[in-house]
Amino acid sequence: MKVLYVLSLIYLKSLLAIAANDDEIKSLPGLPEPTKFKQYSGYLNASKGRHHFYWFVESEKDAANAPVVLWLTGGPGCSSLFAMFTENGPFRVNSDGKTLQKHDFAWNSVANILWMESPAGTGFSYEDNVAEPHNNDETTALNNYLALESFFLKYPHLKKNQFYITGESYAGVYIPMLAKQIYEHNSTINLKGLAIGNGYIHEDKFDNFGQSRYDFALGHGLLTTDTYEKLTENCCECKAGVIEHQCDFSQPANHSKCASVRQSSVSTPNPYNIYDNCAPDLSYQQLFNKYYKQAYDRIGFKVDFNNNDNKANCYHYGHSLYLNTESVRKAIHVRENSRRWEGCGGPYERVHTATQEQNTLDLINKYKIGKFIIYNGDFDTVCDFIGDQRFADKLGFTQTEKYRRWTVDGQPDGVIGGFVQHYEKGFSFVLVRGAGHMVPYDQPEAGLQLLKSLIGNTKL
Ligand SMILES: *[C@@H]1O[C@H](CO)[C@@H](O)[C@H](O)[C@H]1NC(C)=O
Ligand SMILES: *[C@@H]1O[C@H](CO)[C@@H](O)[C@H](O)[C@H]1NC(C)=O
Ligand SMILES: *[C@@H]1O[C@H](CO)[C@@H](O)[C@H](O)[C@H]1NC(C)=O
């Protein structure tokens, strides 16, 4: 009986090993030279009928023991492959859409990195027989968790390794909710920490109400002090008794009075990085118009994607063309007749039971996650650093050091990466200097240093 059991286990293991090998990318079109690391891609089953596309790249160093790091792009509904090819992956696609170039600060130089497209309806991820899968925060968290367990079924030898969750933007919602799922399911996934970049974490209280973005606009010369004061006086409900910096610009006490003083700010072509003269990728323009534009209109913060005097110098990567090329799709195991790959898409509802604040406190105090990093590029207005920094500070953890600078290579005389506030219990707020919404895109070396600090290779 026992022998049979052991034999069947071995059989099962070999089946799983074969399954994982089927996902190995044997030859990737456009590579300048063969890679020294292995990579895999395909689908991970989530809840019934749902399949999340993933791309897994082994660490260049000690892949068997290196941590496993999940990356989730936000949106909601934007593809993690977008980040892989423009931010932290091992390659960039040249503008020809065919050839690849090596990226020097790839995150898999120090860890095994898993990019997962989530939820279904994003990128190549899909739901059986459903053209437009419907998602909300709760279903996304559960599906991310189930897909992650499917990943470790395919790669059981990695389940003992340290595991970290990273991502950016609306993943500020996905990440803590996924981490909670792991704990609530009593999973054996070895979760050690998480990092949220330019996260949508301060939500309604600060973001939609507009105060931090408004402060950002004043501080960066996009509004005059005169306009700032008039708008504050006439356009926001500053509730008595609540802490400072909490005006609700969605509820002016007197709408007509507010409208009479509202003036447009000077416009910027890129709300994700105010010092970038290039408009963002088309998919991010659409995303902005769908979810964020309204909150900007409220405070007269003007974004004009066409007001872009520098088009000829705007470098655009060719990942979209590349991912829609038949030979590439075959090589990375995209199913036949899959729809066109798009950077962002799909309907999404903001439905959740716990607040962001509660999730953060639970992860740190109740589940003792060990490391919780909130980092922000300081040129971004979509999820600005002021709101996220106020969110971090308001949680009430004790500061363990002064707010101080950190360097991109960890050397005292190195290039400044930004500033950091460490708190007790492994909680930190990190400012990344000179980066927009996509930190590893604008400051790749600083982005890699952040990852190293998350996984314990260095301290910021
Ligand atoms: C994933 O789901 C499909 C059905 O949708 C099934 O055929 C396949 O066996 C599942 N894979 C695993 C590894 O469970
Ligand atoms: C996880 O463990 C706790 C405590 O042992 C238990 O109450 C809970 O039901 C478990 N949850 C699951 C999903 O197994
Ligand atoms: C709103 O402001 C206008 C002037 O801009 C004023 O005429 C009007 O009485 C105000 N309404 C209320 C309800 O205070």
Short mmCIF file of C-alpha atoms and ligand atoms in Angstrom, two decimals:
data_model
loop_
_atom_site.label_atom_id
_atom_site.label_comp_id
_atom_site.label_asym_id
_atom_site.label_seq_id
_atom_site.Cartn_x
_atom_site.Cartn_y
_atom_site.Cartn_z
CA MET A 1 0.00 0.00 0.00
CA LYS A 2 2.73 2.38 1.09
CA VAL A 3 4.81 1.47 -1.95
CA LEU A 4 1.87 2.17 -4.17
CA TYR A 5 1.38 5.51 -2.51
CA VAL A 6 5.02 6.44 -2.95
CA LEU A 7 4.97 5.25 -6.55
CA SER A 8 1.90 7.29 -7.30
CA LEU A 9 3.51 10.31 -5.69
CA ILE A 10 6.55 9.88 -7.90
CA TYR A 11 4.26 9.51 -10.89
CA LEU A 12 2.39 12.65 -9.89
CA LYS A 13 5.63 14.54 -9.43
CA SER A 14 6.89 13.49 -12.84
CA LEU A 15 3.59 14.57 -14.37
CA LEU A 16 3.91 17.95 -12.74
CA ALA A 17 7.54 18.25 -13.79
CA ILE A 18 6.50 17.50 -17.36
CA ALA A 19 3.70 20.03 -17.10
CA ALA A 20 6.16 22.72 -16.04
CA ASN A 21 8.61 21.75 -18.74
CA ASP A 22 5.88 22.13 -21.33
CA ASP A 23 5.82 25.77 -20.35
CA GLU A 24 9.55 26.27 -20.89
CA ILE A 25 10.31 28.86 -23.54
CA LYS A 26 12.76 27.01 -25.73
CA SER A 27 13.49 29.72 -28.23
CA LEU A 28 12.31 33.29 -27.95
CA PRO A 29 12.19 35.26 -31.24
CA GLY A 30 14.42 38.31 -31.48
CA LEU A 31 16.90 37.46 -28.73
CA PRO A 32 20.37 38.89 -29.39
CA GLU A 33 21.95 35.81 -27.77
CA PRO A 34 20.69 32.80 -25.81
CA THR A 35 19.91 33.60 -22.17
CA LYS A 36 21.84 32.01 -19.34
CA PHE A 37 18.66 31.64 -17.32
CA LYS A 38 15.57 29.57 -18.03
CA GLN A 39 12.16 31.03 -18.59
CA TYR A 40 8.65 29.62 -18.68
CA SER A 41 5.24 30.89 -19.70
CA GLY A 42 1.69 29.67 -20.05
CA TYR A 43 -1.44 29.57 -17.96
CA LEU A 44 -2.22 29.10 -14.28
CA ASN A 45 -5.70 27.93 -13.36
CA ALA A 46 -7.57 30.18 -10.99
CA SER A 47 -11.25 29.65 -10.05
CA LYS A 48 -13.27 27.43 -12.36
CA GLY A 49 -12.85 28.39 -16.00
CA ARG A 50 -10.39 31.17 -15.27
CA HIS A 51 -6.81 31.10 -16.48
CA HIS A 52 -4.10 33.59 -15.67
CA PHE A 53 -1.25 33.99 -18.13
CA TYR A 54 2.18 34.06 -16.51
CA TRP A 55 5.82 34.53 -17.50
CA PHE A 56 8.38 33.18 -15.08
CA VAL A 57 12.06 34.04 -15.38
CA GLU A 58 14.61 32.25 -13.25
CA SER A 59 17.20 34.13 -11.26
CA GLU A 60 20.62 34.54 -12.84
CA LYS A 61 22.03 33.60 -9.44
CA ASP A 62 21.20 30.38 -7.59
CA ALA A 63 17.71 29.94 -9.03
CA ALA A 64 17.02 26.91 -6.84
CA ASN A 65 17.30 28.92 -3.62
CA ALA A 66 16.70 32.51 -4.67
CA PRO A 67 13.43 34.11 -3.52
CA VAL A 68 10.38 33.99 -5.76
CA VAL A 69 8.99 37.46 -6.42
CA LEU A 70 5.56 38.05 -7.93
CA TRP A 71 4.94 41.26 -9.85
CA LEU A 72 1.43 42.59 -10.41
CA THR A 73 0.69 45.63 -12.55
CA GLY A 74 -2.40 47.55 -11.51
CA GLY A 75 -4.80 49.46 -13.73
CA PRO A 76 -7.20 47.94 -12.77
CA GLY A 77 -6.88 45.54 -15.67
CA CYS A 78 -3.39 46.37 -16.95
CA SER A 79 -0.95 43.69 -17.97
CA SER A 80 2.09 42.73 -15.93
CA LEU A 81 3.88 41.96 -19.20
CA PHE A 82 3.81 45.68 -19.86
CA ALA A 83 5.99 46.12 -16.77
CA MET A 84 8.15 43.17 -17.69
CA PHE A 85 8.99 44.75 -21.06
CA THR A 86 9.31 48.39 -20.01
CA GLU A 87 10.27 48.31 -16.34
CA ASN A 88 11.90 45.39 -14.58
CA GLY A 89 12.19 42.44 -16.98
CA PRO A 90 15.32 41.01 -18.61
CA PHE A 91 14.55 42.50 -22.05
CA ARG A 92 13.19 45.53 -23.84
CA VAL A 93 11.52 45.16 -27.24
CA ASN A 94 13.04 47.52 -29.78
CA SER A 95 10.70 49.83 -31.68
CA ASP A 96 10.78 47.46 -34.67
CA GLY A 97 8.58 45.13 -32.61
CA LYS A 98 10.85 42.22 -33.55
CA THR A 99 14.18 42.38 -31.81
CA LEU A 100 15.02 42.41 -28.14
CA GLN A 101 17.75 44.12 -26.20
CA LYS A 102 19.08 43.17 -22.81
CA HIS A 103 18.03 45.26 -19.84
CA ASP A 104 20.83 45.90 -17.37
CA PHE A 105 18.86 46.27 -14.16
CA ALA A 106 16.57 43.30 -14.61
CA TRP A 107 15.02 42.07 -11.39
CA ASN A 108 15.91 38.46 -12.19
CA SER A 109 19.57 39.36 -11.64
CA VAL A 110 18.84 38.66 -7.94
CA ALA A 111 15.56 36.71 -7.74
CA ASN A 112 13.14 34.43 -9.58
CA ILE A 113 10.49 36.75 -11.00
CA LEU A 114 6.92 35.84 -11.83
CA TRP A 115 4.87 38.27 -13.91
CA MET A 116 1.21 37.31 -13.83
CA GLU A 117 -1.54 38.90 -15.90
CA SER A 118 -4.51 39.47 -13.67
CA PRO A 119 -7.49 39.41 -13.47
CA ALA A 120 -8.98 37.32 -16.33
CA GLY A 121 -9.62 39.64 -19.27
CA THR A 122 -6.22 41.28 -18.85
CA GLY A 123 -3.58 40.62 -21.52
CA PHE A 124 -3.72 36.91 -22.43
CA SER A 125 -5.60 35.89 -19.27
CA TYR A 126 -9.12 34.67 -19.94
CA GLU A 127 -12.29 33.03 -18.74
CA ASP A 128 -13.71 30.08 -20.69
CA ASN A 129 -16.56 31.13 -23.00
CA VAL A 130 -16.72 34.68 -21.61
CA ALA A 131 -15.65 37.56 -23.83
CA GLU A 132 -15.47 40.23 -21.10
CA PRO A 133 -14.92 38.67 -17.67
CA HIS A 134 -16.26 40.76 -14.80
CA ASN A 135 -14.00 41.44 -11.89
CA ASN A 136 -13.90 43.23 -8.61
CA ASP A 137 -11.37 43.52 -5.78
CA GLU A 138 -12.62 40.44 -3.92
CA THR A 139 -12.80 38.10 -6.94
CA THR A 140 -9.39 39.34 -8.10
CA ALA A 141 -7.80 38.61 -4.72
CA LEU A 142 -9.20 35.07 -4.63
CA ASN A 143 -8.24 34.34 -8.24
CA ASN A 144 -4.73 35.67 -7.71
CA TYR A 145 -4.40 33.39 -4.72
CA LEU A 146 -5.68 30.31 -6.58
CA ALA A 147 -3.43 31.03 -9.57
CA LEU A 148 -0.48 31.37 -7.23
CA GLU A 149 -1.16 27.97 -5.67
CA SER A 150 -1.34 26.60 -9.24
CA PHE A 151 2.07 28.10 -9.88
CA PHE A 152 3.56 26.27 -6.92
CA LEU A 153 1.90 23.04 -8.08
CA LYS A 154 3.81 23.45 -11.33
CA TYR A 155 7.02 24.42 -9.54
CA PRO A 156 6.82 22.53 -6.22
CA HIS A 157 10.57 22.77 -5.66
CA LEU A 158 10.18 26.55 -5.21
CA LYS A 159 7.48 26.50 -2.56
CA LYS A 160 10.02 26.40 0.28
CA ASN A 161 11.77 29.51 -1.07
CA GLN A 162 11.07 32.92 0.36
CA PHE A 163 8.19 34.56 -1.42
CA TYR A 164 7.50 38.28 -1.96
CA ILE A 165 4.74 40.24 -3.67
CA THR A 166 5.50 43.43 -5.58
CA GLY A 167 3.66 45.66 -8.00
CA GLU A 168 2.44 49.11 -8.71
CA SER A 169 -0.50 51.48 -8.95
CA TYR A 170 -3.85 49.73 -8.54
CA ALA A 171 -1.87 46.70 -7.39
CA GLY A 172 -1.79 48.72 -4.18
CA VAL A 173 -5.25 47.17 -3.81
CA TYR A 174 -4.39 43.74 -5.25
CA ILE A 175 -1.23 43.11 -3.20
CA PRO A 176 -2.43 43.42 0.41
CA MET A 177 -5.65 41.59 -0.46
CA LEU A 178 -3.69 38.71 -2.02
CA ALA A 179 -1.35 38.59 0.99
CA LYS A 180 -4.36 38.31 3.27
CA GLN A 181 -5.76 35.45 1.17
CA ILE A 182 -2.50 33.56 1.64
CA TYR A 183 -2.74 33.89 5.42
CA GLU A 184 -6.48 33.29 5.61
CA HIS A 185 -6.10 30.04 3.65
CA ASN A 186 -3.32 28.90 6.00
CA SER A 187 -1.21 28.40 2.89
CA THR A 188 2.31 27.01 3.10
CA ILE A 189 3.49 29.68 0.66
CA ASN A 190 6.51 31.18 2.42
CA LEU A 191 5.39 34.83 2.27
CA LYS A 192 7.99 37.17 3.73
CA GLY A 193 7.05 40.62 2.56
CA LEU A 194 5.61 42.96 -0.01
CA ALA A 195 6.35 46.23 -1.77
CA ILE A 196 3.82 48.57 -3.32
CA GLY A 197 5.00 51.13 -5.88
CA ASN A 198 3.00 54.34 -6.40
CA GLY A 199 0.09 52.46 -4.94
CA TYR A 200 -3.55 53.27 -5.06
CA ILE A 201 -3.66 52.85 -1.31
CA HIS A 202 -4.77 56.11 0.17
CA GLU A 203 -8.06 55.70 -1.74
CA ASP A 204 -11.11 57.86 -1.15
CA LYS A 205 -10.05 59.77 1.88
CA PHE A 206 -7.11 61.40 0.18
CA ASP A 207 -7.07 60.57 -3.47
CA ASN A 208 -10.54 60.99 -4.89
CA PHE A 209 -11.16 63.89 -2.58
CA GLY A 210 -8.15 65.47 -4.20
CA GLN A 211 -6.19 67.06 -1.37
CA SER A 212 -2.79 65.42 -1.88
CA ARG A 213 -2.86 65.82 -5.65
CA TYR A 214 -3.80 69.41 -5.12
CA ASP A 215 -0.90 69.94 -2.72
CA PHE A 216 1.37 68.24 -5.25
CA ALA A 217 0.21 70.61 -8.01
CA LEU A 218 0.94 73.64 -5.86
CA GLY A 219 4.33 72.32 -4.81
CA HIS A 220 5.37 71.64 -8.40
CA GLY A 221 4.30 74.99 -9.81
CA LEU A 222 1.22 73.72 -11.63
CA LEU A 223 -1.06 76.07 -9.69
CA THR A 224 -0.54 79.47 -8.16
CA THR A 225 -0.93 80.00 -4.44
CA ASP A 226 -3.78 82.39 -5.18
CA THR A 227 -5.76 79.71 -7.05
CA TYR A 228 -4.91 77.16 -4.40
CA GLU A 229 -6.33 79.35 -1.68
CA LYS A 230 -9.47 80.31 -3.59
CA LEU A 231 -10.22 76.68 -4.38
CA THR A 232 -9.61 75.57 -0.83
CA GLU A 233 -11.94 78.24 0.40
CA ASN A 234 -14.74 77.58 -2.06
CA CYS A 235 -14.49 74.04 -3.38
CA CYS A 236 -13.86 71.62 -0.60
CA GLU A 237 -15.60 70.38 2.41
CA CYS A 238 -13.07 70.45 5.23
CA LYS A 239 -14.72 68.40 7.88
CA ALA A 240 -14.41 69.55 11.45
CA GLY A 241 -12.72 67.15 13.80
CA VAL A 242 -10.90 65.11 11.16
CA ILE A 243 -7.16 65.32 10.78
CA GLU A 244 -5.57 67.95 8.63
CA HIS A 245 -5.15 67.59 4.87
CA GLN A 246 -8.53 65.98 4.46
CA CYS A 247 -10.62 68.21 2.30
CA ASP A 248 -13.18 66.62 0.09
CA PHE A 249 -13.01 68.29 -3.31
CA SER A 250 -15.84 66.12 -4.59
CA GLN A 251 -18.25 67.95 -2.27
CA PRO A 252 -18.06 71.72 -2.54
CA ALA A 253 -20.42 73.40 -0.11
CA ASN A 254 -21.62 75.65 -2.89
CA HIS A 255 -21.20 74.33 -6.44
CA SER A 256 -21.75 77.58 -8.30
CA LYS A 257 -19.37 79.44 -6.04
CA CYS A 258 -16.74 76.75 -6.59
CA ALA A 259 -17.22 76.82 -10.36
CA SER A 260 -16.71 80.57 -10.39
CA VAL A 261 -13.23 80.36 -8.89
CA ARG A 262 -12.09 77.17 -10.59
CA GLN A 263 -9.32 77.76 -13.09
CA SER A 264 -7.45 75.24 -15.12
CA SER A 265 -3.88 74.61 -14.14
CA VAL A 266 -1.26 74.68 -16.83
CA SER A 267 -1.54 71.38 -18.64
CA THR A 268 0.87 68.48 -18.60
CA PRO A 269 1.04 65.75 -21.27
CA ASN A 270 1.85 63.01 -18.80
CA PRO A 271 0.10 62.74 -15.43
CA TYR A 272 2.23 59.67 -14.63
CA ASN A 273 5.38 61.78 -14.78
CA ILE A 274 5.03 65.54 -14.89
CA TYR A 275 8.61 66.01 -16.14
CA ASP A 276 8.15 63.67 -19.09
CA ASN A 277 7.30 65.64 -22.23
CA CYS A 278 6.00 62.48 -23.87
CA ALA A 279 2.43 61.33 -23.46
CA PRO A 280 2.10 57.89 -21.85
CA ASP A 281 1.43 54.71 -23.77
CA LEU A 282 -2.00 54.74 -25.45
CA SER A 283 -3.39 52.07 -23.15
CA TYR A 284 -2.48 54.22 -20.16
CA GLN A 285 -4.12 57.25 -21.73
CA GLN A 286 -7.35 55.25 -22.04
CA LEU A 287 -7.01 53.97 -18.50
CA PHE A 288 -6.52 57.49 -17.21
CA ASN A 289 -9.61 58.76 -19.01
CA LYS A 290 -11.68 55.85 -17.70
CA TYR A 291 -10.78 55.92 -14.02
CA TYR A 292 -8.88 59.02 -13.02
CA LYS A 293 -9.71 62.00 -15.19
CA GLN A 294 -12.83 62.94 -13.26
CA ALA A 295 -10.90 63.52 -10.03
CA TYR A 296 -8.48 65.80 -11.94
CA ASP A 297 -11.32 67.81 -13.47
CA ARG A 298 -12.66 68.47 -10.00
CA ILE A 299 -9.60 70.46 -9.01
CA GLY A 300 -9.03 71.94 -12.44
CA PHE A 301 -5.87 69.92 -13.01
CA LYS A 302 -5.50 69.72 -16.76
CA VAL A 303 -3.98 66.80 -18.63
CA ASP A 304 -3.52 67.10 -22.38
CA PHE A 305 -2.00 64.06 -24.06
CA ASN A 306 -1.70 65.94 -27.35
CA ASN A 307 0.12 68.88 -25.90
CA ASN A 308 3.32 67.12 -26.54
CA ASP A 309 5.91 69.12 -28.41
CA ASN A 310 8.45 66.38 -28.41
CA LYS A 311 6.79 63.51 -30.26
CA ALA A 312 9.71 62.72 -32.52
CA ASN A 313 11.96 62.17 -29.53
CA CYS A 314 9.54 59.96 -27.66
CA TYR A 315 10.93 56.50 -27.60
CA HIS A 316 8.31 53.82 -27.83
CA TYR A 317 9.03 50.22 -27.17
CA GLY A 318 7.68 47.61 -29.54
CA HIS A 319 6.23 45.19 -26.98
CA SER A 320 2.67 45.47 -28.26
CA LEU A 321 3.58 44.54 -31.82
CA TYR A 322 5.91 41.84 -30.50
CA LEU A 323 3.28 40.19 -28.29
CA ASN A 324 0.82 40.15 -31.18
CA THR A 325 3.23 38.40 -33.55
CA GLU A 326 2.26 34.80 -34.30
CA SER A 327 5.74 33.29 -33.88
CA VAL A 328 6.16 35.01 -30.50
CA ARG A 329 2.75 33.91 -29.28
CA LYS A 330 3.59 30.33 -30.25
CA ALA A 331 6.95 30.50 -28.51
CA ILE A 332 5.40 31.72 -25.26
CA HIS A 333 2.49 29.25 -25.39
CA VAL A 334 -0.39 31.64 -25.91
CA ARG A 335 -3.41 29.52 -26.82
CA GLU A 336 -4.63 29.52 -30.40
CA ASN A 337 -7.26 32.12 -31.26
CA SER A 338 -6.41 34.13 -28.18
CA ARG A 339 -7.50 37.70 -28.51
CA ARG A 340 -5.15 40.56 -29.32
CA TRP A 341 -2.83 41.51 -26.51
CA GLU A 342 -3.61 44.94 -25.08
CA GLY A 343 -1.85 46.79 -22.29
CA CYS A 344 -5.07 47.44 -20.36
CA GLY A 345 -8.72 46.47 -20.66
CA GLY A 346 -11.79 44.85 -19.18
CA PRO A 347 -14.57 45.97 -16.87
CA TYR A 348 -13.82 46.28 -13.18
CA GLU A 349 -15.72 47.21 -10.06
CA ARG A 350 -14.26 48.63 -6.91
CA VAL A 351 -15.89 46.23 -4.42
CA HIS A 352 -14.10 45.32 -1.24
CA THR A 353 -14.96 44.58 2.36
CA ALA A 354 -11.96 45.86 4.34
CA THR A 355 -10.33 49.27 4.00
CA GLN A 356 -6.76 49.62 2.82
CA GLU A 357 -5.84 50.80 6.26
CA GLN A 358 -7.32 47.71 7.90
CA ASN A 359 -5.59 45.39 5.43
CA THR A 360 -2.24 47.02 6.11
CA LEU A 361 -2.66 46.87 9.88
CA ASP A 362 -3.78 43.21 9.71
CA LEU A 363 -0.77 42.20 7.64
CA ILE A 364 1.70 43.92 9.92
CA ASN A 365 0.16 43.38 13.37
CA LYS A 366 -1.91 40.22 13.08
CA TYR A 367 -0.04 38.23 10.45
CA LYS A 368 3.40 39.71 11.15
CA ILE A 369 4.36 39.79 7.49
CA GLY A 370 7.89 40.99 8.28
CA LYS A 371 8.36 43.52 5.54
CA PHE A 372 5.92 46.03 4.14
CA ILE A 373 7.34 48.72 1.84
CA ILE A 374 5.40 51.58 0.33
CA TYR A 375 7.52 53.32 -2.30
CA ASN A 376 6.72 56.26 -4.56
CA GLY A 377 8.35 58.02 -7.46
CA ASP A 378 7.98 61.73 -6.72
CA PHE A 379 7.05 62.93 -10.24
CA ASP A 380 3.73 61.06 -10.39
CA THR A 381 0.35 62.72 -9.93
CA VAL A 382 -1.88 59.67 -10.41
CA CYS A 383 -0.85 58.06 -7.13
CA ASP A 384 1.16 60.90 -5.68
CA PHE A 385 3.75 60.45 -2.95
CA ILE A 386 2.10 62.95 -0.63
CA GLY A 387 -1.07 60.90 -0.25
CA ASP A 388 0.81 57.62 0.18
CA GLN A 389 3.24 59.14 2.65
CA ARG A 390 0.36 60.53 4.71
CA PHE A 391 -1.31 57.12 4.57
CA ALA A 392 1.88 55.46 5.87
CA ASP A 393 2.40 57.98 8.63
CA LYS A 394 -1.19 57.91 9.79
CA LEU A 395 -1.04 54.17 10.57
CA GLY A 396 0.69 55.06 13.80
CA PHE A 397 3.82 52.91 13.74
CA THR A 398 6.82 54.19 15.65
CA GLN A 399 9.59 55.70 13.54
CA THR A 400 12.84 53.87 14.18
CA GLU A 401 15.15 56.33 12.40
CA LYS A 402 15.10 59.84 11.02
CA TYR A 403 13.86 60.38 7.46
CA ARG A 404 17.12 60.12 5.56
CA ARG A 405 18.63 59.56 2.15
CA TRP A 406 19.55 56.26 0.51
CA THR A 407 21.78 55.61 -2.50
CA VAL A 408 21.21 53.47 -5.58
CA ASP A 409 24.25 51.28 -4.96
CA GLY A 410 24.18 51.28 -1.17
CA GLN A 411 27.47 53.23 -0.96
CA PRO A 412 27.50 56.31 1.30
CA ASP A 413 28.87 58.45 -1.54
CA GLY A 414 26.70 56.83 -4.23
CA VAL A 415 24.02 58.48 -6.37
CA ILE A 416 20.98 59.46 -4.30
CA GLY A 417 18.10 57.07 -4.83
CA GLY A 418 15.79 59.06 -2.63
CA PHE A 419 14.72 59.18 0.99
CA VAL A 420 13.41 56.64 3.42
CA GLN A 421 11.38 56.58 6.60
CA HIS A 422 11.71 53.33 8.51
CA TYR A 423 9.12 52.36 11.09
CA GLU A 424 8.93 49.48 13.54
CA LYS A 425 7.79 45.98 12.46
CA GLY A 426 9.48 46.08 9.05
CA PHE A 427 7.30 48.88 7.72
CA SER A 428 8.93 51.56 5.50
CA PHE A 429 8.00 54.45 3.28
CA VAL A 430 10.50 55.00 0.46
CA LEU A 431 10.64 58.05 -1.77
CA VAL A 432 12.30 57.46 -5.14
CA ARG A 433 13.78 60.64 -6.44
CA GLY A 434 13.20 61.58 -10.06
CA ALA A 435 10.79 58.79 -10.92
CA GLY A 436 7.21 58.87 -12.12
CA HIS A 437 4.47 56.31 -11.63
CA MET A 438 6.60 53.48 -13.06
CA VAL A 439 9.68 53.61 -10.87
CA PRO A 440 11.81 50.90 -12.55
CA TYR A 441 11.15 52.55 -15.94
CA ASP A 442 12.45 55.97 -14.91
CA GLN A 443 15.04 54.88 -12.34
CA PRO A 444 15.98 51.26 -13.10
CA GLU A 445 19.00 51.12 -10.81
CA ALA A 446 17.05 52.55 -7.88
CA GLY A 447 14.23 50.11 -8.64
CA LEU A 448 16.59 47.16 -8.43
CA GLN A 449 18.06 48.45 -5.19
CA LEU A 450 14.55 48.60 -3.76
CA LEU A 451 14.00 44.96 -4.67
CA LYS A 452 17.30 44.04 -3.04
CA SER A 453 16.24 45.76 0.15
CA LEU A 454 12.87 43.99 0.10
CA ILE A 455 14.45 40.53 -0.19
CA GLY A 456 17.05 41.32 2.45
CA ASN A 457 20.19 41.62 0.30
CA THR A 458 20.76 45.18 1.46
CA LYS A 459 19.27 47.84 3.73
CA LEU A 460 18.17 51.15 2.32
C1 LIG B 1 -6.64 23.76 -15.84
O1 LIG B 1 -7.98 23.80 -16.25
C2 LIG B 1 -8.27 23.13 -17.44
C3 LIG B 1 -9.76 23.23 -17.73
O2 LIG B 1 -10.16 24.56 -17.79
C4 LIG B 1 -7.90 21.64 -17.33
O3 LIG B 1 -8.07 21.03 -18.56
C5 LIG B 1 -6.45 21.53 -16.87
O4 LIG B 1 -6.16 20.17 -16.62
C6 LIG B 1 -6.22 22.32 -15.62
N1 LIG B 1 -4.79 22.24 -15.30
C7 LIG B 1 -4.34 21.90 -14.11
C8 LIG B 1 -2.86 21.83 -13.96
O5 LIG B 1 -5.09 21.63 -13.19
C1 LIG B 2 -6.92 28.36 9.12
O1 LIG B 2 -6.55 28.08 10.46
C2 LIG B 2 -7.41 28.66 11.43
C3 LIG B 2 -6.80 28.39 12.81
O2 LIG B 2 -6.31 27.11 12.92
C4 LIG B 2 -8.80 28.06 11.27
O3 LIG B 2 -9.68 28.64 12.21
C5 LIG B 2 -9.32 28.35 9.87
O4 LIG B 2 -10.57 27.72 9.67
C6 LIG B 2 -8.33 27.86 8.83
N1 LIG B 2 -8.76 28.30 7.52
C7 LIG B 2 -8.78 27.55 6.43
C8 LIG B 2 -9.29 28.16 5.18
O5 LIG B 2 -8.39 26.39 6.44
C1 LIG B 3 -23.67 80.07 -3.53
O1 LIG B 3 -22.84 81.09 -3.98
C2 LIG B 3 -23.46 82.11 -4.74
C3 LIG B 3 -22.43 83.12 -5.17
O2 LIG B 3 -21.41 82.55 -5.90
C4 LIG B 3 -24.55 82.78 -3.91
O3 LIG B 3 -25.25 83.72 -4.71
C5 LIG B 3 -25.48 81.75 -3.34
O4 LIG B 3 -26.40 82.35 -2.45
C6 LIG B 3 -24.74 80.64 -2.63
N1 LIG B 3 -25.66 79.60 -2.22
C7 LIG B 3 -25.76 79.20 -0.96
C8 LIG B 3 -26.77 78.11 -0.72
O5 LIG B 3 -25.09 79.64 -0.06
#
